[in-house]
Tab-separated table of C-alpha atoms in Angstrom:
chain	number	residue	atom	x	y	z
A	1478	UNK	CA	-16.976	6.345	-7.140
A	1479	UNK	CA	-19.272	4.596	-4.670
A	1480	UNK	CA	-18.745	7.129	-1.900
A	1481	UNK	CA	-20.055	10.822	-2.087
A	1482	UNK	CA	-17.582	13.313	-3.482
A	1483	UNK	CA	-15.923	15.723	-1.157
A	1484	UNK	CA	-16.911	19.240	-2.111
A	1485	UNK	CA	-14.003	20.958	-3.845
A	1486	UNK	CA	-15.033	24.552	-3.543
A	1487	UNK	CA	-13.023	24.923	-0.319
A	1488	UNK	CA	-9.363	24.073	-0.601
A	1489	UNK	CA	-9.030	23.771	-4.369
A	1490	UNK	CA	-6.577	26.272	-5.916
A	1491	UNK	CA	-8.585	27.854	-8.717
A	1492	UNK	CA	-6.474	30.998	-9.026
A	1493	UNK	CA	-4.476	29.715	-11.964
A	1494	UNK	CA	-7.181	29.339	-14.500
A	1495	UNK	CA	-7.444	31.951	-17.307
A	1496	UNK	CA	-10.285	34.360	-17.648
A	1497	UNK	CA	-11.799	32.462	-20.482
A	1498	UNK	CA	-11.666	28.697	-20.799
A	1499	UNK	CA	-11.662	27.020	-24.205
A	1500	UNK	CA	-13.528	23.876	-23.386
A	1501	UNK	CA	-12.736	22.133	-26.658
A	1502	UNK	CA	-9.051	22.654	-25.860
A	1503	UNK	CA	-9.421	21.359	-22.327
A	1504	UNK	CA	-11.312	18.280	-23.514
A	1505	UNK	CA	-8.405	17.611	-25.965
A	1506	UNK	CA	-5.962	17.889	-23.130
A	1507	UNK	CA	-7.915	15.263	-21.201
A	1508	UNK	CA	-8.178	12.910	-24.211
A	1509	UNK	CA	-4.507	13.261	-25.023
A	1510	UNK	CA	-3.451	12.810	-21.370
A	1511	UNK	CA	-5.433	9.597	-21.259
A	1512	UNK	CA	-3.770	8.407	-24.480
A	1513	UNK	CA	-0.242	9.242	-23.302
A	1514	UNK	CA	-0.975	7.666	-19.908
A	1515	UNK	CA	-1.594	4.314	-21.673
A	1516	UNK	CA	1.398	4.906	-24.003
A	1517	UNK	CA	3.722	5.544	-21.100
A	1518	UNK	CA	2.603	2.333	-19.381
A	1519	UNK	CA	3.277	0.368	-22.597
A	1520	UNK	CA	6.649	2.122	-23.019
A	1521	UNK	CA	7.792	0.909	-19.601
A	1522	UNK	CA	7.544	-2.753	-20.755
A	1523	UNK	CA	8.832	-2.529	-24.282
A	1524	UNK	CA	11.474	-4.159	-26.535
A	1525	UNK	CA	11.788	-0.966	-28.495
A	1526	UNK	CA	11.729	1.894	-25.987
A	1527	UNK	CA	14.371	2.821	-23.463
A	1528	UNK	CA	13.829	4.841	-20.233
A	1529	UNK	CA	15.267	7.848	-22.056
A	1530	UNK	CA	12.764	7.356	-24.870
A	1531	UNK	CA	9.817	7.261	-22.392
A	1532	UNK	CA	11.009	10.287	-20.476
A	1533	UNK	CA	11.523	12.379	-23.571
A	1534	UNK	CA	8.466	11.146	-25.458
A	1535	UNK	CA	5.228	9.775	-23.965
A	1536	UNK	CA	5.899	10.865	-20.422
A	1537	UNK	CA	6.782	14.409	-21.337
A	1538	UNK	CA	3.621	14.693	-23.479
A	1539	UNK	CA	1.488	13.211	-20.637
A	1540	UNK	CA	2.633	15.808	-18.133
A	1541	UNK	CA	2.294	18.681	-20.660
A	1542	UNK	CA	-1.398	17.739	-21.171
A	1543	UNK	CA	-1.929	17.290	-17.412
A	1544	UNK	CA	-0.497	20.778	-16.841
A	1545	UNK	CA	-3.060	22.022	-19.375
A	1546	UNK	CA	-5.813	20.515	-17.135
A	1547	UNK	CA	-4.327	21.935	-13.881
A	1548	UNK	CA	-4.115	25.476	-15.204
A	1549	UNK	CA	-7.934	25.471	-15.645
A	1550	UNK	CA	-8.379	25.399	-11.908
A	1551	UNK	CA	-11.767	24.916	-10.193
A	1552	UNK	CA	-13.967	25.307	-13.291
A	1553	UNK	CA	-12.211	22.495	-15.058
A	1554	UNK	CA	-12.165	20.335	-12.006
A	1555	UNK	CA	-15.934	20.773	-11.420
A	1556	UNK	CA	-17.080	20.447	-15.016
A	1557	UNK	CA	-14.634	17.878	-16.388
A	1558	UNK	CA	-12.309	16.207	-13.901
A	1559	UNK	CA	-14.687	15.101	-11.227
A	1560	UNK	CA	-17.254	13.610	-13.561
A	1561	UNK	CA	-14.457	11.751	-15.338
A	1562	UNK	CA	-13.230	10.442	-11.946
A	1563	UNK	CA	-16.789	9.206	-11.210
A	1564	UNK	CA	-17.430	7.963	-14.761
A	1565	UNK	CA	-17.265	4.430	-16.329
A	1566	UNK	CA	-14.050	5.035	-18.299
A	1567	UNK	CA	-11.296	3.859	-15.971
A	1568	UNK	CA	-8.742	4.930	-18.540
A	1569	UNK	CA	-9.377	8.568	-17.526
A	1570	UNK	CA	-8.798	8.047	-13.832
A	1571	UNK	CA	-5.037	8.093	-13.804
A	1572	UNK	CA	-4.484	11.436	-15.672
A	1573	UNK	CA	-7.426	12.976	-13.912
A	1574	UNK	CA	-5.919	12.007	-10.580
A	1575	UNK	CA	-2.544	13.534	-11.670
A	1576	UNK	CA	-4.316	16.826	-12.539
A	1577	UNK	CA	-6.054	16.911	-9.235
A	1578	UNK	CA	-2.829	16.244	-7.376
A	1579	UNK	CA	-1.329	19.197	-9.247
A	1580	UNK	CA	-3.574	21.605	-7.364
A	1581	UNK	CA	-2.438	23.124	-4.091
A	1582	UNK	CA	-5.687	22.446	-2.265
A	1583	UNK	CA	-6.311	19.703	0.303
A	1584	UNK	CA	-9.740	18.650	-0.811
A	1585	UNK	CA	-8.621	16.972	-4.059
A	1586	UNK	CA	-6.025	14.892	-2.217
A	1587	UNK	CA	-8.605	13.837	0.448
A	1588	UNK	CA	-10.945	12.806	-2.394
A	1589	UNK	CA	-8.189	10.726	-4.075
A	1590	UNK	CA	-7.202	9.044	-0.819
A	1591	UNK	CA	-10.856	8.061	-0.406
A	1592	UNK	CA	-10.904	6.714	-3.927
A	1593	UNK	CA	-7.731	4.765	-3.278
A	1594	UNK	CA	-8.985	3.128	-0.186
A	1595	UNK	CA	-12.798	2.940	-0.753
A	1596	UNK	CA	-13.352	3.353	-4.490
A	1597	UNK	CA	-14.247	0.739	-7.033
A	1598	UNK	CA	-11.685	-1.963	-7.705
A	1599	UNK	CA	-11.101	-0.789	-11.259
A	1600	UNK	CA	-10.008	2.692	-10.344
A	1601	UNK	CA	-7.752	1.948	-7.302
A	1602	UNK	CA	-4.724	0.857	-9.303
A	1603	UNK	CA	-4.994	3.949	-11.461
A	1604	UNK	CA	-5.158	6.276	-8.384
A	1605	UNK	CA	-2.261	4.358	-6.931
A	1606	UNK	CA	-0.132	4.929	-10.037
A	1607	UNK	CA	-1.010	8.635	-10.091
A	1608	UNK	CA	0.006	8.992	-6.385
A	1609	UNK	CA	3.289	7.207	-7.172
A	1610	UNK	CA	4.040	9.574	-10.033
A	1611	UNK	CA	3.066	12.814	-8.350
A	1612	UNK	CA	5.720	15.320	-7.142
A	1613	UNK	CA	3.204	17.029	-4.870
A	1614	UNK	CA	4.984	18.500	-1.836
A	1615	UNK	CA	4.251	16.812	1.500
A	1616	UNK	CA	2.545	13.854	-0.100
A	1617	UNK	CA	4.558	11.200	1.698
A	1618	UNK	CA	3.745	12.611	5.143
A	1619	UNK	CA	0.041	12.637	4.301
A	1620	UNK	CA	0.194	9.015	3.112
A	1621	UNK	CA	2.094	7.957	6.277
A	1622	UNK	CA	-0.424	9.616	8.523
A	1623	UNK	CA	-3.231	7.527	7.048
A	1624	UNK	CA	-1.769	4.065	7.337
A	1625	UNK	CA	-2.628	3.355	11.035
A	1626	UNK	CA	-6.115	4.820	10.669
A	1627	UNK	CA	-7.499	2.401	8.166
A	1628	UNK	CA	-8.172	-1.283	7.721
A	1629	UNK	CA	-6.005	-3.958	6.000
A	1630	UNK	CA	-7.138	-3.416	2.406
A	1631	UNK	CA	-6.538	0.363	2.603
A	1632	UNK	CA	-3.202	-0.215	4.393
A	1633	UNK	CA	-2.164	-2.421	1.531
A	1634	UNK	CA	-2.912	0.381	-0.985
A	1635	UNK	CA	-1.175	3.011	1.049
A	1636	UNK	CA	1.972	0.938	1.644
A	1637	UNK	CA	2.248	0.108	-2.057
A	1638	UNK	CA	2.164	3.796	-2.895
A	1639	UNK	CA	4.809	4.524	-0.256
A	1640	UNK	CA	6.974	1.697	-1.643
A	1641	UNK	CA	6.615	3.078	-5.165
A	1642	UNK	CA	7.644	6.490	-3.794
A	1643	UNK	CA	10.522	4.833	-1.906
A	1644	UNK	CA	9.392	6.505	1.310
A	1645	UNK	CA	10.606	5.220	4.671
A	1646	UNK	CA	7.465	3.768	6.320
A	1647	UNK	CA	9.042	4.269	9.754
A	1648	UNK	CA	6.742	3.421	12.664
A	1649	UNK	CA	3.693	2.643	10.479
A	1650	UNK	CA	5.217	-0.501	8.926
A	1651	UNK	CA	3.582	-3.547	10.579
A	1652	UNK	CA	6.191	-5.065	12.853
A	1653	UNK	CA	4.622	-8.438	12.702
A	1654	UNK	CA	1.840	-9.879	10.508
A	1655	UNK	CA	-0.038	-12.913	11.411
A	1656	UNK	CA	-0.872	-15.974	9.201
A	1657	UNK	CA	-4.444	-14.559	9.078
A	1658	UNK	CA	-3.276	-11.268	7.543
A	1659	UNK	CA	-4.210	-10.912	3.965
A	1660	UNK	CA	-1.280	-11.853	1.597
A	1661	UNK	CA	-1.587	-8.588	-0.243
A	1662	UNK	CA	-0.753	-6.709	3.034
A	1663	UNK	CA	2.214	-8.910	3.534
A	1664	UNK	CA	3.464	-8.186	0.016
A	1665	UNK	CA	2.952	-4.446	0.391
A	1666	UNK	CA	4.749	-4.450	3.692
A	1667	UNK	CA	7.620	-6.355	2.316
A	1668	UNK	CA	7.939	-3.921	-0.603
A	1669	UNK	CA	7.811	-1.005	1.720
A	1670	UNK	CA	10.302	-2.632	4.189
A	1671	UNK	CA	13.124	-2.156	1.602
A	1672	UNK	CA	13.145	1.511	2.707
A	1673	UNK	CA	12.709	0.958	6.410
A	1674	UNK	CA	15.135	0.491	9.316
A	1675	UNK	CA	17.064	-2.734	8.724
A	1676	UNK	CA	16.187	-4.688	11.934
A	1677	UNK	CA	12.488	-4.294	11.270
A	1678	UNK	CA	12.877	-5.062	7.543
A	1679	UNK	CA	15.107	-8.112	8.013
A	1680	UNK	CA	12.695	-9.668	10.558
A	1681	UNK	CA	9.727	-9.113	8.241
A	1682	UNK	CA	11.575	-10.664	5.320
A	1683	UNK	CA	12.512	-13.747	7.401
A	1684	UNK	CA	8.819	-14.129	8.503
A	1685	UNK	CA	7.716	-13.780	4.917
A	1686	UNK	CA	9.936	-16.619	3.730
A	1687	UNK	CA	7.902	-18.983	5.845
A	1688	UNK	CA	4.528	-17.836	4.665
A	1689	UNK	CA	2.079	-20.207	3.004
A	1690	UNK	CA	1.301	-17.936	0.127
A	1691	UNK	CA	3.641	-17.874	-2.909
A	1692	UNK	CA	3.238	-14.192	-3.583
A	1693	UNK	CA	4.372	-13.385	-0.020
A	1694	UNK	CA	7.394	-15.712	-0.261
A	1695	UNK	CA	8.404	-14.169	-3.622
A	1696	UNK	CA	8.275	-10.600	-2.148
A	1697	UNK	CA	10.309	-11.876	0.850
A	1698	UNK	CA	12.853	-13.392	-1.455
A	1699	UNK	CA	13.387	-10.140	-3.356
A	1700	UNK	CA	13.455	-7.937	-0.205
A	1701	UNK	CA	15.774	-10.363	1.564
A	1702	UNK	CA	18.251	-10.370	-1.410
A	1703	UNK	CA	18.289	-6.612	-1.354
A	1704	UNK	CA	18.916	-6.551	2.335
A	1705	UNK	CA	21.758	-9.075	2.005
A	1706	UNK	CA	20.147	-11.982	3.885
A	1707	UNK	CA	21.652	-15.443	3.438
A	1708	UNK	CA	18.333	-17.197	3.957
A	1709	UNK	CA	16.725	-15.863	0.744
A	1710	UNK	CA	19.857	-16.584	-1.312
A	1711	UNK	CA	19.897	-20.093	-0.138
A	1712	UNK	CA	16.228	-20.347	-0.906
A	1713	UNK	CA	16.968	-19.176	-4.503
A	1714	UNK	CA	19.284	-22.110	-4.967
A	1715	UNK	CA	16.703	-24.500	-3.685
A	1716	UNK	CA	14.010	-22.991	-5.934
A	1717	UNK	CA	16.003	-22.982	-9.167
A	1718	UNK	CA	13.956	-25.894	-10.535
A	1719	UNK	CA	10.569	-24.694	-9.257
A	1720	UNK	CA	7.775	-23.427	-11.378
A	1721	UNK	CA	5.820	-20.156	-10.675
A	1722	UNK	CA	6.918	-16.686	-9.596
A	1723	UNK	CA	9.280	-17.772	-6.939
A	1724	UNK	CA	11.204	-20.032	-9.281
A	1725	UNK	CA	11.214	-17.396	-11.885
A	1726	UNK	CA	12.815	-14.880	-9.465
A	1727	UNK	CA	15.228	-17.471	-8.186
A	1728	UNK	CA	16.491	-18.263	-11.742
A	1729	UNK	CA	16.992	-14.533	-12.441
A	1730	UNK	CA	18.881	-14.119	-9.155
A	1731	UNK	CA	21.168	-17.157	-9.977
A	1732	UNK	CA	21.874	-15.695	-13.384
A	1733	UNK	CA	22.917	-12.287	-11.933
A	1734	UNK	CA	24.924	-13.556	-8.984
A	1735	UNK	CA	25.448	-17.282	-9.279
A	1736	UNK	CA	28.607	-19.290	-9.708
A	1737	UNK	CA	29.383	-21.427	-12.810
A	1738	UNK	CA	27.521	-24.339	-11.178
A	1739	UNK	CA	24.366	-22.148	-10.941
A	1740	UNK	CA	24.704	-21.165	-14.582
A	1741	UNK	CA	25.071	-24.830	-15.499
A	1742	UNK	CA	21.866	-25.522	-13.573
A	1743	UNK	CA	20.076	-22.846	-15.586
A	1744	UNK	CA	21.317	-24.445	-18.860
A	1745	UNK	CA	20.000	-27.835	-17.697
A	1746	UNK	CA	16.605	-26.249	-17.036
A	1747	UNK	CA	16.310	-25.622	-20.800
A	1748	UNK	CA	15.429	-29.309	-21.132
A	1749	UNK	CA	12.343	-28.927	-18.907
A	1750	UNK	CA	9.391	-27.706	-21.004
A	1751	UNK	CA	7.830	-25.847	-18.123
A	1752	UNK	CA	11.036	-24.026	-17.250
A	1753	UNK	CA	12.443	-23.448	-20.738
A	1754	UNK	CA	11.224	-19.928	-21.345
A	1755	UNK	CA	12.251	-18.865	-17.832
A	1756	UNK	CA	15.713	-20.315	-18.318
A	1757	UNK	CA	16.126	-18.680	-21.742
A	1758	UNK	CA	15.146	-15.314	-20.215
A	1759	UNK	CA	17.512	-15.656	-17.218
A	1760	UNK	CA	20.566	-16.823	-19.113
A	1761	UNK	CA	20.879	-13.541	-20.903
A	1762	UNK	CA	21.658	-11.814	-17.645
A	1763	UNK	CA	24.384	-14.325	-16.614
A	1764	UNK	CA	26.921	-12.714	-18.884
A	1765	UNK	CA	28.766	-16.050	-19.476
A	1766	UNK	CA	29.988	-17.365	-22.777
A	1767	UNK	CA	28.640	-20.832	-21.958
A	1768	UNK	CA	25.195	-19.235	-21.612
A	1769	UNK	CA	25.537	-17.610	-25.009
A	1770	UNK	CA	26.383	-20.953	-26.565
A	1771	UNK	CA	23.306	-22.535	-24.953
A	1772	UNK	CA	21.110	-19.689	-26.266
A	1773	UNK	CA	22.501	-20.234	-29.784
A	1774	UNK	CA	21.535	-23.856	-29.504
A	1775	UNK	CA	17.991	-22.761	-28.489
A	1776	UNK	CA	17.828	-20.599	-31.562
A	1777	UNK	CA	18.855	-23.524	-33.787
A	1778	UNK	CA	16.378	-25.975	-32.121
A	1779	UNK	CA	13.378	-23.632	-31.945
A	1780	UNK	CA	14.026	-22.113	-35.414
A	1781	UNK	CA	14.777	-18.598	-34.504
A	1782	UNK	CA	12.889	-17.937	-31.257
A	1783	UNK	CA	12.748	-14.211	-30.675
A	1784	UNK	CA	13.131	-14.434	-26.863
A	1785	UNK	CA	16.314	-16.438	-27.236
A	1786	UNK	CA	17.689	-13.898	-29.630
A	1787	UNK	CA	16.831	-11.038	-27.264
A	1788	UNK	CA	18.550	-12.862	-24.316
A	1789	UNK	CA	21.628	-13.405	-26.558
A	1790	UNK	CA	21.611	-9.687	-27.414
A	1791	UNK	CA	21.589	-8.756	-23.692
A	1792	UNK	CA	24.744	-10.845	-23.202
A	1793	UNK	CA	26.619	-10.352	-26.493
A	1794	UNK	CA	25.360	-7.109	-28.039
A	1795	UNK	CA	23.751	-8.867	-31.054
A	1796	UNK	CA	21.546	-6.345	-32.974
A	1797	UNK	CA	18.322	-8.346	-33.104
A	1798	UNK	CA	16.737	-5.914	-35.594
A	1799	UNK	CA	19.269	-6.758	-38.239
A	1800	UNK	CA	18.279	-10.499	-38.076
A	1801	UNK	CA	14.559	-10.283	-37.756
A	1802	UNK	CA	12.497	-12.062	-40.365
A	1803	UNK	CA	10.127	-9.845	-42.255
A	1804	UNK	CA	6.450	-10.571	-41.532
A	1805	UNK	CA	5.734	-11.760	-45.038
A	1806	UNK	CA	8.657	-14.203	-44.826
A	1807	UNK	CA	6.990	-15.904	-41.792
A	1808	UNK	CA	3.799	-16.644	-43.641
A	1809	UNK	CA	1.962	-17.056	-40.342
A	1810	UNK	CA	1.755	-15.647	-36.864
A	1811	UNK	CA	4.702	-16.613	-34.765
A	1812	UNK	CA	4.044	-19.397	-32.189
A	1813	UNK	CA	4.231	-18.592	-28.586
A	1814	UNK	CA	7.526	-18.990	-26.650
A	1815	UNK	CA	7.900	-22.488	-25.220
A	1816	UNK	CA	6.693	-22.898	-21.675
A	1817	UNK	CA	4.495	-19.776	-21.823
A	1818	UNK	CA	1.185	-21.482	-22.566
A	1819	UNK	CA	-1.127	-23.302	-20.309
A	1820	UNK	CA	0.693	-22.643	-17.017
A	1821	UNK	CA	-1.555	-19.852	-15.748
A	1822	UNK	CA	1.543	-18.520	-14.051
A	1823	UNK	CA	2.735	-15.773	-16.347
A	1824	UNK	CA	1.427	-12.826	-14.340
A	1825	UNK	CA	3.623	-11.125	-11.768
A	1826	UNK	CA	6.630	-8.856	-11.463
A	1827	UNK	CA	8.997	-11.607	-12.693
A	1828	UNK	CA	7.022	-12.961	-15.619
A	1829	UNK	CA	8.848	-13.863	-18.759
A	1830	UNK	CA	8.174	-11.102	-21.377
A	1831	UNK	CA	6.535	-11.895	-24.724
A	1832	UNK	CA	8.751	-11.433	-27.695
A	1833	UNK	CA	6.760	-11.842	-30.973
A	1834	UNK	CA	8.572	-12.660	-34.172
A	1835	UNK	CA	11.383	-14.854	-35.439
A	1836	UNK	CA	15.027	-14.251	-36.379
A	1837	UNK	CA	17.038	-15.636	-39.269
A	1838	UNK	CA	18.979	-18.452	-37.592
A	1839	UNK	CA	21.657	-18.757	-40.253
A	1840	UNK	CA	22.297	-15.020	-40.116
A	1841	UNK	CA	22.659	-15.048	-36.328
A	1842	UNK	CA	24.809	-18.189	-36.367
A	1843	UNK	CA	27.205	-16.535	-38.850
A	1844	UNK	CA	27.397	-13.464	-36.633
A	1845	UNK	CA	28.210	-15.633	-33.611
A	1846	UNK	CA	30.942	-17.588	-35.271
A	1847	UNK	CA	32.820	-14.334	-35.821
A	1848	UNK	CA	31.902	-12.673	-32.560
A	1849	UNK	CA	32.423	-15.465	-30.049
A	1850	UNK	CA	36.206	-15.118	-30.116
A	1851	UNK	CA	35.835	-11.817	-28.251
A	1852	UNK	CA	34.337	-13.608	-25.234
A	1853	UNK	CA	36.435	-15.145	-22.529
A	1854	UNK	CA	35.106	-18.258	-20.793
A	1855	UNK	CA	35.873	-16.795	-17.381
A	1856	UNK	CA	34.515	-13.254	-18.058
A	1857	UNK	CA	31.094	-11.727	-17.560
A	1858	UNK	CA	29.558	-9.576	-20.237
A	1859	UNK	CA	26.802	-7.028	-20.644
A	1860	UNK	CA	25.751	-6.346	-24.286
A	1861	UNK	CA	29.116	-7.524	-25.540
A	1862	UNK	CA	31.279	-5.462	-23.098
A	1863	UNK	CA	32.915	-6.518	-19.874
A	1864	UNK	CA	30.533	-6.360	-16.880
A	1865	UNK	CA	31.072	-3.049	-14.968
A	1866	UNK	CA	28.787	-0.950	-12.797
A	1867	UNK	CA	28.805	1.629	-15.666
A	1868	UNK	CA	27.453	-1.045	-18.045
A	1869	UNK	CA	24.617	-1.827	-15.736
A	1870	UNK	CA	23.735	1.839	-15.281
A	1871	UNK	CA	23.826	2.299	-19.028
A	1872	UNK	CA	21.389	-0.647	-19.465
A	1873	UNK	CA	18.996	0.905	-16.958
A	1874	UNK	CA	18.946	4.166	-18.990
A	1875	UNK	CA	19.274	3.000	-22.589
A	1876	UNK	CA	18.366	-0.647	-22.933
A	1877	UNK	CA	14.875	-1.932	-23.746
A	1878	UNK	CA	12.644	-1.240	-20.789
A	1879	UNK	CA	11.643	-4.939	-20.525
A	1880	UNK	CA	15.153	-5.613	-19.140
A	1881	UNK	CA	15.135	-2.938	-16.490
A	1882	UNK	CA	13.552	-4.700	-13.508
A	1883	UNK	CA	16.288	-7.380	-13.649
A	1884	UNK	CA	19.159	-4.802	-13.865
A	1885	UNK	CA	17.543	-2.792	-11.109
A	1886	UNK	CA	17.613	-5.880	-8.897
A	1887	UNK	CA	21.274	-6.419	-9.705
A	1888	UNK	CA	22.056	-2.814	-8.749
A	1889	UNK	CA	19.990	-3.017	-5.576
A	1890	UNK	CA	21.610	-6.231	-4.389
A	1891	UNK	CA	25.145	-5.133	-5.214
A	1892	UNK	CA	24.662	-1.881	-3.398
A	1893	UNK	CA	23.053	-3.580	-0.469
A	1894	UNK	CA	19.865	-1.519	-1.002
A	1895	UNK	CA	21.666	1.848	-1.263
A	1896	UNK	CA	20.574	2.241	-4.955
A	1897	UNK	CA	17.036	1.079	-5.662
A	1898	UNK	CA	15.544	2.176	-8.909
A	1899	UNK	CA	11.746	2.040	-8.987
A	1900	UNK	CA	11.230	0.915	-12.605
A	1901	UNK	CA	7.650	2.168	-12.839
A	1902	UNK	CA	8.344	5.585	-11.255
A	1903	UNK	CA	8.426	8.828	-13.193
A	1904	UNK	CA	11.015	8.253	-15.895
A	1905	UNK	CA	12.568	11.712	-15.449
A	1906	UNK	CA	12.999	10.970	-11.802
A	1907	UNK	CA	14.570	7.685	-12.479
A	1908	UNK	CA	17.130	9.271	-14.851
A	1909	UNK	CA	18.116	11.677	-12.006
A	1910	UNK	CA	18.410	8.739	-9.724
A	1911	UNK	CA	20.751	6.990	-12.185
A	1912	UNK	CA	22.812	10.180	-12.626
A	1913	UNK	CA	23.337	10.292	-8.851
A	1914	UNK	CA	24.661	6.676	-8.828
A	1915	UNK	CA	28.342	7.107	-9.569
A	1916	UNK	CA	30.132	3.997	-10.740
A	1917	UNK	CA	33.147	4.517	-8.258
A	1918	UNK	CA	30.731	4.044	-5.426
A	1919	UNK	CA	30.007	0.487	-6.609
A	1920	UNK	CA	32.245	-2.537	-6.440
A	1921	UNK	CA	33.872	-2.837	-9.919
A	1922	UNK	CA	34.111	-6.610	-9.648
A	1923	UNK	CA	31.064	-8.707	-10.567
A	1924	UNK	CA	31.187	-10.751	-7.338
A	1925	UNK	CA	28.806	-13.643	-6.725
A	1926	UNK	CA	25.901	-12.914	-4.428
A	1927	UNK	CA	27.278	-15.338	-1.939
A	1928	UNK	CA	29.819	-12.728	-0.862
A	1929	UNK	CA	27.183	-9.984	-0.637
A	1930	UNK	CA	24.912	-11.874	1.849
A	1931	UNK	CA	26.122	-10.729	5.194
A	1932	UNK	CA	23.134	-11.192	7.510
């Protein structure tokens, strides 16, 4: 890092290390921890892995290797972890930070906070993720104590960590941000506001909707929907035909909580090349038979587009794997999804996921001819079953992780912010969160978001 390292000899818990350290084993722990750190990140945005898969697989292995580093205590920290933290391989920073957070001393935490707020740009996100994953006792209080002592860039980093940890920012949340405040601080404050006192959070969301930066407005839209504000919901309807991140979020929200007219608007968006991929993605969450028919048309027109098949599967329960074309049958690499090239707008929390490959259109069409009789025009469906809170909770635990941010938004809005699942948090923690959300505490009727906006 660019700043001098804090000496760790005072405050680092070195009592846990064994009498003799096998350095080749420790190095293997570090290498494996770095590997599973990356695998866990990939697993949280996957068409193949579920949250349960991540928790039992890559994440469990990651923390097992991190524990192997923690047990080594001070000798391992001095000889291996600190040099890795200062080194050129940013891929080691996350697992090293987790290991340092696993100590009971204060010096490692102080070092990581300095790295978060003053370190090189490439390591800050890794330290932020590690702080978000840590179960270190008292960490939230330490983070909160720092927010008012630092400048805007550091405040941004600290508030994003607090939001990831779902900690109430209390008095440290900026009550009012000016037009000259950096957009990233606005975004971090809006993310954190979801866990703050409602009057403060609501006012910040309303201010954010008027901001000149699209990333701020998008964060205000999401926070406002979770808080049940009418303004953001009305904005979603206005933005249904807009490009960029705001439009992408608006289309997802309309699919989750819109009326038949809103779903019809999403279907019409399929005819606009710049919106086509977004509309395909959103329609799968609408749960409506008319949307399934539209997705089937896309499959026919675009010769087996994988994204359309995945959206159809989210709605109907189609097993996409049974209808995938083998690689050798394609004869060439699959073209990109329509609307995903040349826009420069695919980054962000609400980007449309990539879905490589093609499906056998005739096979899917034959399946749909038999299956569609099970779907009522007036019903709403999740993976072929009637929409219920239990179905949404099941999707959050067992469906491909690519789908989870959308279902987490549905749950957060319908519970008026009472149940917010941080989809990048420790998977084992998320599963415990979901187990605590009992379906009877949620409205069993898939009401439109209109009726949920009360402020």
